[in-house]
Amino acid sequence: MSLRSENVIKGPERAPNRSLFYAMGYTDEELNRPLIGVVSAFNEIIPGHIHLDKIAAAAKTGVSMAGGTPILVPAIGVCDGIAMGHQGMKYSLPSRELIADSIETMALAHGFDGLVLIPNCDKIVPAMLMAAARLNIPSIVISGGPMMAGCHNGEEISLSKMFEAVGSYKAGFIDADELKQFEMDCCPGCGSCSGMYTANSMNCLSEAIGMALPGNGTIPAVHSERIQLAKRSGMQIMELVKKNICPRDILTPAAFKNAVATDMALGCSTNSVLHLLAIANEAEAPVSLETFNEVSEVVPNLCHLAPAGPTHIQDLNAAGGVPVVMKQLAEHGLIDGSLLTVTGKSVLENIQNAVNRDTSTIRTVEEPYSKTGGLAVLWGNIAREGCVVKRSAVAPEMLVHTGPARVFDSEDEAIDAIYNGRIVDGDVVVIRYEGPKGGPGMREMLNPTSALAGMKLDKTVALITDGRFSGASRGASIGHVCPEAAEGGEIGLLKDGDMIQIDIPHYSIHADISDEEWAERKKSWSPKEPSIKTGWLGRYAKWVESANKGAIMKK
């Protein structure tokens, strides 16, 4: 077995290199084993990461048990919940690129033979998958696992309910004491927030795409089984190194189609579209927006996890998890069961013993929540290059909606209007200049969607933006409008009162504006300057691609 680390530590020429390993306490026995980078995103600012030191320790144990030498290295992370609603959120999506770049740096600079990737939250999971696809050295993902749901007045709750409670407070439906009780109840401990938000979406899809062991997406953070899974992942990376099974052997076009199908069945976050596009780009297995609608037309939505419904990831785990969902899809020819995974076995071998233990959490293909998938890509004269909605979280009465535009040039302006009662039934809130370039950074906008829900307007008001939404958002929240306003997209030409027609079942979004009127408006349009022009975000704004390409960096 030829090892990449031999270029770093073998031969008399590498004596200086070895001396630096000895300085850290490594022995010859350790240096004669494969060197495995254990990339941990542990920190003390993200609830989903506060326990990753334990996951990393377990993974390192597994590597050692299987004959490797584990080497711990760090990765950064942004907590989207803490960053929400202020300038910090501009750094969330851009951090994905920094994380991928830093893993590339650490892995290639030090000659690692394999990688155990330990993320848990929104941008960190796709960033690590992007790095794995880019580097194409044996890699496995072991996430930190979901948070348990909270309990408020006898009801399971999670972070989405907390944000909605703010809207309820602003509308006078609850008082300050009730709001405080929500704060204390909704997040009971460590783990990625407990609904089918972006973090858990990507943790489940890591499993579905074949880059993580079964259970990765759903075993709760506080369960001992999560530690066991980390140890097994550490052991399994040694098998991948031995057999030289690399990410691009797994991340094929068919595997991405499996991930999209599982995404549709689970009802994942709209952010999963951005991230799957970006990972596919790194794997040189491109996926188009059209693929999502093609799959959505034939794959039913089987789960209504929060924010779409009352169940949480712990309930999905108890019902049998992602393997149950995939087994049902495989039995109906909706995914390819022959594909290779990090277990060294096929998808079908991994899921063959899965049993659905709760058909109220995971419905059958014969009796789904809907015959179409959880996400939809819409097209029209204000989204010529597409936009995305989580249709499984849209109230039936809002699947088709026509209303007047209420136009805002930032999330902050929109929030002020919502909180102060200036948005009424029937409106279509338009938030622009929040795209990858225009933001810069393409902020998530959980505050406005949650405010509308908390004020009981989510069944009468739609919201569209060239920014994006948290996986915790619900309602007719349509994001990723392309081209974005900062790039001259038609969303930047809309005016208050323009009638917007939304038809999610027919994948359509349209402004009642003639071609002549569009042309006239374009004559007087000029782009707004981004709010941040310096530092990392200034560079990001110059080099980032549009959302329909995954908001990747230009090559």
Coordinates of C-alpha atoms in Angstrom, one line a residue:
M1 CA 0.0 0.0 0.0
S2 CA 1.6 3.3 -1.2
L3 CA 0.9 6.1 1.3
R4 CA 0.8 9.8 0.6
S5 CA 2.5 10.5 4.0
E6 CA 5.7 8.7 2.7
N7 CA 6.5 11.9 0.8
V8 CA 6.6 13.7 4.2
I9 CA 8.3 11.3 6.5
K10 CA 10.2 8.6 4.6
G11 CA 13.9 8.5 3.7
P12 CA 17.0 10.3 5.0
E13 CA 15.9 13.4 3.2
R14 CA 12.9 13.7 5.5
A15 CA 14.9 13.4 8.8
P16 CA 14.2 17.1 9.5
N17 CA 10.5 16.5 9.0
R18 CA 10.6 13.5 11.4
S19 CA 12.4 15.5 14.0
L20 CA 9.4 17.8 14.2
F21 CA 7.1 14.9 14.7
Y22 CA 9.3 13.6 17.5
A23 CA 9.1 17.1 19.1
M24 CA 5.3 16.5 19.5
G25 CA 5.8 13.1 21.1
Y26 CA 5.2 10.9 18.0
T27 CA 7.0 7.5 18.0
D28 CA 8.5 5.6 15.1
E29 CA 5.7 3.1 15.4
E30 CA 3.1 5.9 14.9
L31 CA 5.0 7.3 11.9
N32 CA 5.1 3.9 10.3
R33 CA 1.3 3.8 10.2
P34 CA -1.0 5.8 7.8
L35 CA -1.4 9.4 9.0
I36 CA -5.1 10.2 9.3
G37 CA -6.2 13.9 9.6
V38 CA -9.1 14.1 12.1
V39 CA -10.6 17.5 11.1
S40 CA -12.7 18.7 14.1
A41 CA -14.8 21.8 14.0
F42 CA -15.0 21.8 17.8
N43 CA -15.5 25.3 19.4
E44 CA -17.3 26.9 22.2
I45 CA -19.6 29.2 20.2
I46 CA -21.8 26.7 18.3
P47 CA -24.2 24.4 20.3
G48 CA -23.8 21.8 17.6
H49 CA -20.0 21.8 18.0
I50 CA -19.6 22.3 21.8
H51 CA -19.3 18.5 22.1
L52 CA -17.2 17.7 19.0
D53 CA -14.1 17.2 21.1
K54 CA -15.8 14.0 22.4
I55 CA -16.7 12.9 18.9
A56 CA -13.1 13.6 17.7
A57 CA -11.7 11.7 20.7
A58 CA -13.9 8.7 19.8
A59 CA -12.9 8.9 16.1
K60 CA -9.2 9.0 17.0
T61 CA -9.7 5.9 19.1
G62 CA -11.3 4.2 16.2
V63 CA -8.4 5.1 13.9
S64 CA -5.9 3.8 16.5
M65 CA -7.8 0.6 17.0
A66 CA -7.6 -0.1 13.2
G67 CA -3.9 0.6 12.9
G68 CA -3.7 4.3 11.9
T69 CA -2.2 7.4 13.5
P70 CA -4.9 10.0 14.1
I71 CA -3.8 13.6 13.9
L72 CA -6.2 16.3 15.2
V73 CA -6.5 19.5 13.2
P74 CA -9.1 22.3 13.4
A75 CA -11.8 23.9 11.3
I76 CA -13.7 27.1 11.9
G77 CA -17.5 27.5 12.0
V78 CA -20.3 30.0 12.2
C79 CA -23.4 29.5 14.3
D80 CA -26.2 30.6 12.0
G81 CA -28.6 31.1 14.9
I82 CA -26.3 33.4 16.8
A83 CA -25.3 35.2 13.6
M84 CA -28.9 35.6 12.5
G85 CA -30.4 39.1 12.0
H86 CA -27.2 41.2 12.0
Q87 CA -23.9 41.7 10.1
G88 CA -22.6 38.3 11.3
M89 CA -24.9 36.4 9.0
K90 CA -23.0 37.9 6.0
Y91 CA -20.1 35.7 7.0
S92 CA -22.0 32.4 7.2
L93 CA -22.1 31.2 3.6
P94 CA -18.6 32.7 2.8
S95 CA -17.2 30.6 5.6
R96 CA -18.0 27.5 3.6
E97 CA -15.2 28.4 1.2
L98 CA -12.7 29.3 3.9
I99 CA -13.3 25.9 5.6
A100 CA -12.9 23.9 2.4
D101 CA -9.7 25.9 1.6
S102 CA -8.3 25.3 5.1
I103 CA -8.9 21.6 4.9
E104 CA -7.1 21.5 1.5
T105 CA -4.2 23.4 3.1
M106 CA -3.9 21.1 6.2
A107 CA -4.3 17.9 4.3
L108 CA -1.8 18.6 1.4
A109 CA 0.7 20.5 3.5
H110 CA 1.1 17.6 5.9
G111 CA 0.6 14.6 3.6
F112 CA -2.4 13.0 5.2
D113 CA -3.3 9.5 3.9
G114 CA -7.0 9.9 4.8
L115 CA -9.5 12.3 6.5
V116 CA -12.1 11.9 9.2
L117 CA -14.3 14.9 8.8
I118 CA -16.2 16.1 11.9
P119 CA -18.7 18.9 11.3
N120 CA -22.2 19.3 12.5
C121 CA -23.7 22.6 11.4
D122 CA -24.9 24.5 8.4
K123 CA -21.9 25.5 6.3
I124 CA -19.4 23.2 8.0
V125 CA -20.9 20.0 6.7
P126 CA -21.0 21.0 3.0
A127 CA -17.6 22.7 3.3
M128 CA -16.0 19.4 4.5
L129 CA -17.7 17.5 1.7
M130 CA -16.5 20.1 -0.8
A131 CA -12.9 19.6 0.5
A132 CA -13.2 15.8 0.3
A133 CA -14.4 16.0 -3.3
R134 CA -11.6 18.5 -4.2
L135 CA -8.8 16.5 -2.5
N136 CA -10.0 13.1 -3.5
I137 CA -8.2 11.2 -0.8
P138 CA -10.0 8.6 1.3
S139 CA -12.4 10.5 3.5
I140 CA -15.4 9.8 5.8
V141 CA -17.9 12.2 7.5
I142 CA -19.0 11.7 11.1
S143 CA -21.2 14.5 12.3
G144 CA -21.9 15.5 15.9
G145 CA -25.6 14.6 15.7
P146 CA -28.9 16.5 16.3
M147 CA -30.0 18.3 19.4
M148 CA -33.0 16.8 21.3
A149 CA -36.2 18.8 20.8
G150 CA -37.2 21.1 23.6
C151 CA -40.5 21.0 25.4
H152 CA -42.8 23.9 26.1
N153 CA -46.2 23.5 27.7
G154 CA -46.1 19.8 26.8
E155 CA -45.3 20.4 23.2
E156 CA -42.1 19.5 21.4
I157 CA -40.4 22.7 20.2
S158 CA -37.2 23.7 18.5
L159 CA -35.4 26.9 17.3
S160 CA -37.9 27.7 14.6
K161 CA -40.6 28.0 17.3
M162 CA -38.3 30.3 19.2
F163 CA -37.9 32.7 16.3
E164 CA -41.7 32.6 15.7
A165 CA -42.3 33.4 19.4
V166 CA -40.6 36.8 18.8
G167 CA -43.2 37.5 16.1
S168 CA -45.9 36.5 18.5
Y169 CA -44.5 38.8 21.1
K170 CA -44.3 41.7 18.7
A171 CA -47.9 41.1 17.7
G172 CA -49.0 41.0 21.3
F173 CA -50.1 37.3 21.3
I174 CA -47.7 36.4 24.2
D175 CA -46.1 38.5 26.9
A176 CA -42.4 38.9 28.0
D177 CA -42.6 36.1 30.6
E178 CA -43.9 33.6 28.0
L179 CA -41.1 34.7 25.5
K180 CA -38.5 34.1 28.3
Q181 CA -39.9 30.7 28.9
F182 CA -39.6 29.9 25.2
E183 CA -35.9 30.9 25.5
M184 CA -35.3 28.5 28.3
D185 CA -37.2 25.6 26.8
C186 CA -36.3 25.4 23.1
C187 CA -32.7 24.3 23.0
P188 CA -32.1 21.8 25.8
G189 CA -28.5 20.8 25.1
C190 CA -25.8 20.2 22.5
G191 CA -26.3 19.2 18.9
S192 CA -27.4 20.6 15.6
C193 CA -30.9 22.3 16.1
S194 CA -33.5 19.6 16.2
G195 CA -35.6 20.3 13.1
M196 CA -35.0 19.5 9.4
Y197 CA -33.0 22.6 9.1
T198 CA -29.9 23.0 7.0
A199 CA -27.4 21.3 9.4
N200 CA -29.5 18.2 9.8
S201 CA -30.5 18.3 6.1
M202 CA -26.8 18.1 5.1
N203 CA -26.0 15.5 7.8
C204 CA -28.8 13.3 6.4
L205 CA -27.7 13.9 2.8
S206 CA -24.0 13.0 3.8
E207 CA -25.4 9.6 4.6
A208 CA -27.7 9.5 1.5
I209 CA -24.9 10.4 -0.9
G210 CA -22.7 7.7 0.6
M211 CA -20.0 9.7 2.5
A212 CA -21.1 8.8 6.0
L213 CA -22.1 5.6 7.8
P214 CA -25.8 4.9 8.3
G215 CA -27.2 6.8 11.3
N216 CA -25.0 9.8 10.7
G217 CA -27.9 12.1 10.0
T218 CA -30.2 11.2 12.9
I219 CA -28.6 9.6 16.0
P220 CA -28.9 12.3 18.7
A221 CA -25.8 14.1 19.9
V222 CA -26.4 12.9 23.5
H223 CA -26.8 9.2 22.7
S224 CA -24.0 6.8 23.4
E225 CA -24.6 5.4 19.9
R226 CA -23.2 8.6 18.5
I227 CA -19.8 7.9 20.2
Q228 CA -19.9 4.4 18.9
L229 CA -20.6 5.6 15.4
A230 CA -17.6 8.0 15.7
K231 CA -15.4 5.0 16.7
R232 CA -16.7 2.9 13.8
S233 CA -16.0 5.8 11.4
G234 CA -12.5 6.1 12.7
M235 CA -12.0 2.4 12.0
Q236 CA -13.7 2.5 8.6
I237 CA -11.3 5.2 7.3
M238 CA -8.6 2.7 7.6
E239 CA -10.5 0.3 5.3
L240 CA -10.9 3.2 2.8
V241 CA -7.2 3.9 2.9
K242 CA -6.3 0.3 2.5
K243 CA -8.6 -0.1 -0.5
N244 CA -7.9 3.4 -1.8
I245 CA -11.6 4.2 -2.0
C246 CA -11.7 7.9 -2.6
P247 CA -14.6 10.5 -2.6
R248 CA -15.0 10.7 -6.3
D249 CA -15.5 6.9 -6.5
I250 CA -18.6 7.6 -4.4
L251 CA -19.6 11.2 -5.5
T252 CA -20.8 10.3 -8.9
P253 CA -23.7 11.9 -10.9
A254 CA -25.9 9.0 -9.8
A255 CA -25.0 9.5 -6.2
F256 CA -26.0 13.2 -6.4
K257 CA -29.3 12.1 -7.9
N258 CA -29.8 9.7 -4.9
A259 CA -29.1 12.7 -2.6
V260 CA -31.7 14.9 -4.4
A261 CA -34.3 12.1 -4.2
T262 CA -33.7 11.6 -0.5
D263 CA -33.8 15.4 -0.1
M264 CA -37.2 15.5 -1.7
A265 CA -38.5 12.7 0.5
L266 CA -37.2 14.2 3.7
G267 CA -38.3 17.8 2.9
C268 CA -34.8 19.3 3.5
S269 CA -33.8 22.9 3.7
T270 CA -33.6 25.0 0.5
N271 CA -30.0 25.5 1.4
S272 CA -29.4 21.9 0.4
V273 CA -29.8 23.1 -3.2
L274 CA -26.9 25.5 -2.9
H275 CA -24.7 23.0 -1.2
L276 CA -25.3 20.0 -3.4
L277 CA -24.6 22.2 -6.4
A278 CA -21.3 23.3 -4.8
I279 CA -20.2 19.8 -3.8
A280 CA -21.1 18.5 -7.2
N281 CA -18.9 21.2 -8.7
E282 CA -15.9 20.1 -6.6
A283 CA -16.5 16.5 -7.5
E284 CA -16.7 17.4 -11.2
A285 CA -20.1 15.7 -11.4
P286 CA -22.3 18.8 -12.1
V287 CA -25.9 18.9 -11.1
S288 CA -28.3 21.5 -12.6
L289 CA -31.3 23.2 -11.0
E290 CA -33.5 21.4 -13.6
T291 CA -32.5 18.1 -11.9
F292 CA -34.3 19.1 -8.7
N293 CA -37.6 19.6 -10.4
E294 CA -37.2 16.4 -12.5
V295 CA -36.7 14.4 -9.3
S296 CA -39.4 16.3 -7.4
E297 CA -41.9 15.3 -10.0
V298 CA -41.5 11.6 -9.3
V299 CA -40.3 11.4 -5.7
P300 CA -43.0 11.9 -3.0
N301 CA -42.5 13.9 0.2
L302 CA -42.6 11.3 3.1
C303 CA -41.7 13.4 6.1
H304 CA -43.0 16.6 7.7
L305 CA -40.3 17.4 10.2
A306 CA -40.1 20.8 11.9
P307 CA -40.6 23.5 10.6
A308 CA -43.0 21.7 8.2
G309 CA -44.6 19.6 10.9
P310 CA -44.5 18.8 14.6
T311 CA -41.8 16.0 14.5
H312 CA -38.1 16.4 14.9
I313 CA -34.9 14.5 14.0
Q314 CA -35.0 12.4 17.2
D315 CA -38.4 11.1 15.9
L316 CA -37.0 10.4 12.5
N317 CA -34.2 8.4 14.2
A318 CA -36.6 6.4 16.3
A319 CA -38.6 5.6 13.2
G320 CA -35.5 4.1 11.5
G321 CA -33.8 7.1 10.0
V322 CA -32.5 7.8 6.6
P323 CA -32.1 4.1 5.7
V324 CA -35.9 3.6 6.0
V325 CA -36.5 6.5 3.7
M326 CA -34.0 5.3 1.1
K327 CA -35.3 1.7 1.3
Q328 CA -38.8 2.9 0.4
L329 CA -37.4 4.9 -2.5
A330 CA -35.2 2.0 -3.7
E331 CA -38.2 -0.4 -3.6
H332 CA -40.0 1.9 -6.0
G333 CA -37.0 2.4 -8.3
L334 CA -36.5 6.0 -7.2
I335 CA -32.9 5.7 -6.2
D336 CA -30.0 3.6 -7.5
G337 CA -29.1 1.0 -4.9
S338 CA -26.0 -0.3 -6.7
L339 CA -23.8 2.6 -5.8
L340 CA -20.6 2.4 -3.7
T341 CA -20.6 4.0 -0.2
V342 CA -18.0 4.6 2.6
T343 CA -19.1 1.3 4.2
G344 CA -17.4 -0.4 1.2
K345 CA -20.8 -1.8 0.4
S346 CA -23.6 -0.7 -1.9
V347 CA -26.5 1.6 -0.9
L348 CA -28.8 -1.5 -1.1
E349 CA -26.6 -3.5 1.2
N350 CA -26.6 -0.7 3.7
I351 CA -30.4 -0.3 3.8
Q352 CA -31.6 -3.8 3.3
N353 CA -32.5 -4.5 7.0
A354 CA -34.1 -1.1 7.6
V355 CA -37.6 -1.3 9.2
N356 CA -40.1 1.6 9.4
R357 CA -41.0 1.7 13.1
D358 CA -43.3 4.8 12.8
T359 CA -45.3 5.4 9.7
S360 CA -46.6 8.7 11.1
T361 CA -43.1 10.1 11.0
I362 CA -42.0 8.4 7.8
R363 CA -45.0 7.9 5.6
T364 CA -45.1 5.3 2.9
V365 CA -44.7 6.0 -0.8
E366 CA -48.3 4.9 -1.3
E367 CA -49.6 7.4 1.3
P368 CA -47.2 10.4 1.2
Y369 CA -47.7 13.9 2.4
S370 CA -47.6 14.9 -1.2
K371 CA -46.9 13.1 -4.5
T372 CA -44.2 15.6 -5.3
G373 CA -40.9 16.3 -3.4
G374 CA -40.3 18.8 -0.6
L375 CA -38.5 21.4 -2.7
A376 CA -39.3 23.2 -6.0
V377 CA -37.4 25.4 -8.3
L378 CA -39.5 28.2 -9.8
W379 CA -38.8 30.1 -13.0
G380 CA -40.2 33.3 -14.5
N381 CA -39.6 36.9 -15.5
I382 CA -38.2 37.8 -12.1
A383 CA -36.2 34.6 -11.8
R384 CA -34.9 33.8 -15.3
E385 CA -32.2 31.6 -13.8
G386 CA -34.4 30.1 -11.1
C387 CA -35.4 30.4 -7.4
V388 CA -36.1 27.9 -4.7
V389 CA -38.9 27.2 -2.2
K390 CA -39.5 24.5 0.4
R391 CA -42.9 23.6 -0.8
S392 CA -43.4 21.0 1.9
A393 CA -43.5 23.9 4.5
V394 CA -45.9 26.0 2.5
A395 CA -49.5 26.1 3.5
P396 CA -51.8 24.6 0.8
E397 CA -53.6 28.0 0.4
M398 CA -50.3 29.7 -0.5
L399 CA -49.1 27.3 -3.1
V400 CA -50.8 29.6 -5.6
H401 CA -50.8 33.3 -4.7
T402 CA -51.1 36.7 -6.4
G403 CA -50.4 39.9 -4.5
P404 CA -48.8 43.3 -4.6
A405 CA -45.1 43.7 -4.1
R406 CA -43.8 45.4 -1.0
V407 CA -40.1 46.1 -1.9
F408 CA -37.2 46.5 0.4
D409 CA -33.5 46.8 -0.3
S410 CA -32.3 45.0 2.8
E411 CA -33.5 42.4 5.4
D412 CA -33.4 45.1 8.0
E413 CA -35.9 47.4 6.2
A414 CA -38.2 44.5 5.7
I415 CA -38.0 43.4 9.4
D416 CA -38.8 47.0 10.5
A417 CA -41.9 47.0 8.3
I418 CA -43.1 43.6 9.5
Y419 CA -42.6 44.3 13.2
N420 CA -44.4 47.7 12.8
G421 CA -47.5 46.2 11.2
R422 CA -46.9 47.7 7.7
I423 CA -47.3 44.3 6.0
V424 CA -50.9 43.1 5.5
D425 CA -52.7 40.0 4.2
G426 CA -52.0 39.3 0.5
D427 CA -48.7 41.2 0.3
V428 CA -45.6 39.8 -1.4
V429 CA -42.6 41.0 0.5
V430 CA -39.6 41.5 -1.8
I431 CA -36.1 41.6 -0.2
R432 CA -33.3 42.3 -2.6
Y433 CA -29.6 43.2 -2.6
E434 CA -29.1 40.3 -0.2
G435 CA -27.6 37.9 -2.8
P436 CA -24.1 36.5 -2.8
K437 CA -22.6 39.7 -4.3
G438 CA -25.2 42.2 -3.2
G439 CA -25.2 41.3 0.5
P440 CA -22.5 40.4 0.3
G441 CA -22.7 36.9 1.7
M442 CA -26.3 35.9 0.9
R443 CA -27.7 36.2 4.4
E444 CA -30.3 33.7 5.7
M445 CA -33.5 35.5 6.7
L446 CA -35.1 33.5 9.5
N447 CA -36.2 36.7 11.3
P448 CA -38.7 38.0 8.7
T449 CA -40.2 34.6 7.9
S450 CA -40.5 33.7 11.6
A451 CA -42.0 37.2 12.3
L452 CA -44.7 36.6 9.7
A453 CA -45.4 33.1 11.1
G454 CA -45.5 34.4 14.7
M455 CA -47.9 37.2 13.6
K456 CA -50.1 34.6 11.8
L457 CA -49.4 36.0 8.4
D458 CA -47.5 33.0 7.0
K459 CA -50.7 31.7 5.3
T460 CA -51.5 35.1 3.7
V461 CA -48.2 36.7 2.9
A462 CA -45.4 35.5 0.6
L463 CA -41.7 36.5 0.7
I464 CA -39.2 36.5 -2.1
T465 CA -35.5 37.4 -2.1
D466 CA -32.2 37.0 -3.8
G467 CA -30.9 36.1 -0.4
R468 CA -31.7 32.8 1.2
F469 CA -33.7 31.3 4.1
S470 CA -32.9 29.2 7.1
G471 CA -34.1 25.6 7.0
A472 CA -36.1 26.7 10.0
S473 CA -38.2 29.0 7.8
R474 CA -41.7 28.1 6.8
G475 CA -44.4 29.6 4.6
A476 CA -44.2 30.8 1.0
S477 CA -40.6 31.8 1.4
I478 CA -38.9 31.9 -2.0
G479 CA -35.2 32.4 -2.1
H480 CA -32.1 32.3 -4.3
V481 CA -33.7 34.5 -7.0
C482 CA -31.3 34.6 -9.9
P483 CA -30.0 36.8 -11.4
E484 CA -29.7 38.8 -8.1
A485 CA -30.4 42.5 -7.9
A486 CA -26.7 43.4 -7.7
E487 CA -26.1 41.6 -11.0
G488 CA -29.0 43.5 -12.8
G489 CA -31.6 40.8 -12.1
E490 CA -35.3 41.8 -12.6
I491 CA -35.9 41.5 -8.9
G492 CA -33.9 44.8 -8.7
L493 CA -36.4 46.5 -11.0
L494 CA -39.6 45.7 -9.1
K495 CA -41.6 48.5 -7.5
D496 CA -44.2 48.7 -4.8
G497 CA -47.5 47.6 -6.1
D498 CA -46.3 45.4 -8.9
M499 CA -48.5 42.3 -9.0
I500 CA -46.5 39.1 -8.4
Q501 CA -48.0 35.7 -9.4
I502 CA -46.7 32.6 -7.6
D503 CA -47.7 29.1 -8.8
I504 CA -45.5 26.6 -7.0
P505 CA -47.3 23.5 -8.5
H506 CA -46.4 24.7 -12.0
Y507 CA -42.9 26.0 -11.0
S508 CA -43.7 29.5 -11.9
I509 CA -43.1 33.0 -10.5
H510 CA -44.0 36.0 -12.6
A511 CA -44.4 39.8 -12.3
D512 CA -47.3 41.3 -14.3
I513 CA -44.9 43.6 -16.2
S514 CA -44.6 43.9 -20.0
D515 CA -41.4 43.5 -21.8
E516 CA -41.5 47.2 -22.8
E517 CA -41.9 48.2 -19.1
W518 CA -38.9 46.0 -18.1
A519 CA -36.8 47.6 -20.8
E520 CA -37.8 51.1 -19.7
R521 CA -36.9 50.3 -16.0
K522 CA -33.5 48.9 -17.0
K523 CA -32.6 52.2 -18.6
S524 CA -32.7 54.0 -15.3
W525 CA -31.3 51.2 -13.1
S526 CA -27.8 51.3 -11.5
P527 CA -26.5 48.8 -9.0
K528 CA -26.3 49.6 -5.3
E529 CA -22.8 49.4 -3.8
P530 CA -22.4 46.5 -1.4
S531 CA -22.5 47.4 2.3
I532 CA -19.0 45.9 2.8
K533 CA -16.2 46.4 0.4
T534 CA -13.1 45.5 2.4
G535 CA -11.6 42.4 4.0
W536 CA -12.7 38.9 3.2
L537 CA -16.3 39.9 2.3
G538 CA -15.0 42.5 -0.2
R539 CA -12.9 39.8 -1.9
Y540 CA -15.8 37.3 -1.7
A541 CA -18.2 39.8 -3.4
K542 CA -15.8 40.1 -6.4
W543 CA -15.3 36.4 -6.9
V544 CA -18.5 34.6 -5.9
E545 CA -20.7 33.0 -8.6
S546 CA -24.5 33.2 -8.5
A547 CA -26.8 31.1 -6.4
N548 CA -27.9 28.9 -9.3
K549 CA -24.2 27.7 -9.5
G550 CA -24.1 27.1 -5.7
A551 CA -22.5 30.4 -4.8
I552 CA -19.1 28.9 -5.5
M553 CA -16.0 30.9 -6.1
K554 CA -15.0 31.7 -9.7
K555 CA -12.2 29.4 -10.8

